[in-house]
Tab-separated table of C-alpha atoms in Angstrom:
chain	number	residue	atom	x	y	z
A	1	MET	CA	-131.905	-79.556	73.443
A	2	ILE	CA	-130.835	-78.593	76.862
A	3	LEU	CA	-133.299	-78.575	79.683
A	4	THR	CA	-133.906	-75.460	81.721
A	5	GLY	CA	-133.607	-75.582	85.565
A	6	PRO	CA	-137.466	-75.638	85.931
A	7	ALA	CA	-137.582	-78.543	83.373
A	8	ILE	CA	-135.013	-80.422	85.298
A	9	ALA	CA	-137.030	-79.997	88.585
A	10	ALA	CA	-140.241	-81.140	86.704
A	11	ALA	CA	-138.587	-84.251	85.157
A	12	ARG	CA	-137.188	-85.052	88.672
A	13	ALA	CA	-140.678	-84.655	90.224
A	14	THR	CA	-142.130	-87.216	87.649
A	15	GLY	CA	-139.328	-89.643	88.109
A	16	GLU	CA	-137.768	-89.047	84.649
A	17	ILE	CA	-134.527	-87.775	86.241
A	18	THR	CA	-132.694	-89.157	89.248
A	19	ILE	CA	-130.679	-86.703	91.389
A	20	GLU	CA	-129.960	-88.262	94.924
A	21	PRO	CA	-129.541	-86.377	97.079
A	22	TYR	CA	-131.473	-83.435	95.540
A	23	ASP	CA	-131.270	-79.863	96.536
A	24	PRO	CA	-133.488	-77.397	94.610
A	25	ALA	CA	-131.208	-74.572	95.492
A	26	ARG	CA	-128.510	-76.169	93.156
A	27	LEU	CA	-130.707	-75.627	90.074
A	28	SER	CA	-129.329	-72.943	87.702
A	29	PRO	CA	-130.928	-71.694	84.556
A	30	ASN	CA	-129.778	-74.613	82.414
A	31	ALA	CA	-128.047	-77.019	84.861
A	32	TYR	CA	-127.802	-78.747	88.303
A	33	ASP	CA	-124.650	-77.788	90.344
A	34	TRP	CA	-123.044	-81.100	91.611
A	35	CYS	CA	-120.765	-81.631	94.445
A	36	LEU	CA	-117.518	-83.407	95.039
A	37	GLY	CA	-117.893	-86.593	96.978
A	38	GLY	CA	-115.646	-87.553	100.052
A	39	THR	CA	-113.092	-89.968	98.577
A	40	LEU	CA	-110.337	-89.755	96.114
A	41	LEU	CA	-107.992	-92.395	94.471
A	42	THR	CA	-104.504	-90.912	93.623
A	43	CYS	CA	-101.983	-92.019	91.196
A	44	ASP	CA	-98.510	-90.407	91.120
A	45	THR	CA	-96.789	-93.163	89.061
A	46	ASP	CA	-96.429	-93.741	85.273
A	47	LEU	CA	-99.610	-95.087	83.643
A	48	ASP	CA	-99.849	-98.050	81.121
A	49	ALA	CA	-103.120	-98.474	79.078
A	50	ALA	CA	-102.344	-102.149	78.841
A	51	ALA	CA	-102.177	-102.732	82.549
A	52	PRO	CA	-104.447	-101.984	85.631
A	53	THR	CA	-103.210	-98.912	87.551
A	54	ALA	CA	-102.292	-98.990	91.221
A	55	TYR	CA	-104.074	-96.157	93.243
A	56	ALA	CA	-104.174	-95.069	96.884
A	57	GLU	CA	-107.573	-94.237	98.432
A	58	THR	CA	-107.819	-91.057	100.441
A	59	ALA	CA	-110.823	-89.747	102.356
A	60	ILE	CA	-111.148	-85.890	101.976
A	61	PRO	CA	-111.306	-84.548	105.529
A	62	THR	CA	-113.772	-81.824	106.343
A	63	SER	CA	-110.718	-79.633	106.790
A	64	GLY	CA	-109.949	-80.088	103.077
A	65	LEU	CA	-107.195	-81.780	101.101
A	66	VAL	CA	-104.580	-80.055	98.896
A	67	LEU	CA	-104.495	-81.327	95.347
A	68	GLU	CA	-100.947	-81.262	93.957
A	69	PRO	CA	-99.931	-80.767	90.277
A	70	GLY	CA	-98.628	-83.800	88.484
A	71	ILE	CA	-100.888	-86.264	90.380
A	72	LEU	CA	-103.915	-87.910	88.785
A	73	TYR	CA	-106.815	-87.852	91.145
A	74	LEU	CA	-110.055	-89.901	90.560
A	75	GLY	CA	-113.029	-88.843	92.524
A	76	LEU	CA	-116.833	-89.330	92.678
A	77	THR	CA	-119.756	-86.943	92.520
A	78	HIS	CA	-121.685	-86.737	95.805
A	79	GLU	CA	-124.841	-87.103	93.839
A	80	ARG	CA	-126.107	-90.198	92.021
A	81	THR	CA	-127.735	-89.092	88.803
A	82	GLY	CA	-129.346	-90.657	85.779
A	83	SER	CA	-132.308	-90.931	83.408
A	84	GLU	CA	-133.806	-93.359	81.027
A	85	THR	CA	-135.183	-90.430	79.119
A	86	TYR	CA	-132.280	-87.841	79.003
A	87	ALA	CA	-128.604	-87.991	78.376
A	88	ARG	CA	-126.271	-85.753	80.399
A	89	PHE	CA	-123.159	-83.751	80.238
A	90	LEU	CA	-121.081	-83.373	83.378
A	91	ASN	CA	-118.447	-80.717	83.403
A	92	GLY	CA	-116.519	-78.598	85.919
A	93	ASP	CA	-117.472	-75.027	86.066
A	94	ARG	CA	-116.023	-71.574	86.224
A	95	THR	CA	-115.568	-71.649	89.905
A	96	THR	CA	-113.325	-74.715	89.896
A	97	GLY	CA	-111.585	-73.719	86.650
A	98	ALA	CA	-110.710	-70.385	88.210
A	99	LEU	CA	-108.928	-72.257	90.884
A	100	GLY	CA	-106.844	-74.201	88.326
A	101	VAL	CA	-108.753	-77.420	88.832
A	102	TRP	CA	-109.582	-79.330	85.540
A	103	VAL	CA	-112.457	-81.765	86.191
A	104	HIS	CA	-113.686	-84.464	83.983
A	105	VAL	CA	-112.477	-83.097	80.582
A	106	SER	CA	-112.165	-86.464	78.874
A	107	ALA	CA	-115.670	-88.153	79.345
A	108	PRO	CA	-118.458	-85.742	79.931
A	109	LEU	CA	-121.334	-87.700	78.261
A	110	GLY	CA	-123.671	-89.717	80.536
A	111	HIS	CA	-125.782	-92.112	78.396
A	112	GLN	CA	-129.516	-92.633	78.843
A	113	GLY	CA	-130.207	-95.377	81.344
A	114	HIS	CA	-127.023	-95.084	83.389
A	115	ALA	CA	-127.869	-93.631	86.942
A	116	ILE	CA	-124.561	-93.362	88.619
A	117	ARG	CA	-122.189	-91.479	90.938
A	118	TRP	CA	-119.795	-90.213	88.299
A	119	THR	CA	-116.176	-91.169	88.405
A	120	LEU	CA	-114.227	-87.766	87.920
A	121	GLU	CA	-110.787	-87.207	86.452
A	122	ILE	CA	-109.263	-84.365	88.455
A	123	ARG	CA	-106.025	-82.440	87.734
A	124	ALA	CA	-104.632	-79.375	89.527
A	125	ALA	CA	-102.564	-76.613	87.949
A	126	LYS	CA	-101.347	-75.410	91.195
A	127	PRO	CA	-101.623	-76.687	94.785
A	128	VAL	CA	-105.284	-76.170	95.748
A	129	ARG	CA	-107.436	-77.202	98.664
A	130	VAL	CA	-110.687	-78.872	98.049
A	131	TYR	CA	-113.440	-79.956	100.421
A	132	PRO	CA	-115.964	-82.835	100.437
A	133	ARG	CA	-119.448	-81.819	99.098
A	134	MET	CA	-118.173	-78.482	97.686
A	135	THR	CA	-119.748	-77.362	94.443
A	136	PHE	CA	-117.425	-78.785	91.771
A	137	GLY	CA	-119.331	-78.576	88.400
A	138	LYS	CA	-122.525	-78.449	86.401
A	139	LEU	CA	-124.704	-81.334	84.986
A	140	VAL	CA	-126.711	-80.516	81.908
A	141	PHE	CA	-129.532	-82.734	80.776
A	142	LEU	CA	-130.270	-83.252	77.012
A	143	ARG	CA	-133.323	-84.302	75.270
A	144	CYS	CA	-132.376	-87.301	72.899
A	145	LEU	CA	-133.758	-87.858	69.329
A	146	GLY	CA	-134.438	-91.277	68.056
A	147	THR	CA	-135.192	-94.685	69.645
A	148	PRO	CA	-133.906	-94.789	73.335
A	149	ALA	CA	-131.130	-97.066	73.878
A	150	SER	CA	-130.405	-97.609	77.644
A	151	TYR	CA	-126.710	-97.926	78.382
A	152	GLN	CA	-127.452	-100.641	80.960
A	153	GLN	CA	-128.652	-102.931	78.304
A	154	HIS	CA	-125.600	-102.886	76.250
A	155	GLY	CA	-123.306	-104.833	78.498
A	156	LEU	CA	-120.459	-102.334	78.363
A	157	LYS	CA	-117.488	-102.359	80.861
A	158	TYR	CA	-118.626	-99.625	83.217
A	159	THR	CA	-122.285	-100.466	83.626
A	160	ALA	CA	-121.915	-101.906	87.084
A	161	THR	CA	-119.004	-99.721	88.582
A	162	PRO	CA	-119.890	-99.545	92.335
A	163	GLY	CA	-117.581	-96.716	93.184
A	164	ILE	CA	-114.618	-94.765	91.723
A	165	GLY	CA	-113.896	-96.602	88.522
A	166	PRO	CA	-110.242	-96.529	87.269
A	167	SER	CA	-109.573	-97.189	83.588
A	168	ARG	CA	-110.175	-100.621	82.411
A	169	LEU	CA	-108.873	-100.014	78.917
A	170	TYR	CA	-106.347	-102.841	79.650
A	171	GLU	CA	-109.336	-105.351	79.127
A	172	GLU	CA	-109.145	-104.490	75.376
A	173	PHE	CA	-105.549	-105.745	75.179
A	174	THR	CA	-105.304	-109.514	74.501
A	175	GLY	CA	-101.662	-109.903	75.295
A	176	GLY	CA	-100.873	-106.834	77.320
A	177	ALA	CA	-98.371	-104.225	76.169
A	178	GLU	CA	-95.947	-105.152	73.427
């Protein structure tokens, strides 16, 4: 079941949902409009799932930054969001999609118990200028059925990621690439 905007606001007021910083004007009928943070990691080389990837860190200036096709960008949400009660789906939205920006297509699920600034996978179809703290997508809160199982208590590899979290799939390879 998807929470409505007023239900998101009510759950935030009782502490069941964390949204920091919070702006009630960003509530929509069934979601919260989240913003792009101010830093990107960029990768324009080949990737290897069995090895760590080298990234360059770039601050997005207030005048904007042009995203180029063929480059993988990792970013962060401006907001830290989470809930022990609700799971979340984070996606881009029509406004970013209409600019040819694909945001966070591969991992939209935020588990119960994981209050984070989301790492975003970002690709551009054409050169496009983006700005820090611009609206970049929608966050939907979902009521869960069954016994709650907090993500933080499972010891998974991304529980303590402090900032932009590149892939750590290489940790699952014992001998590296064959």
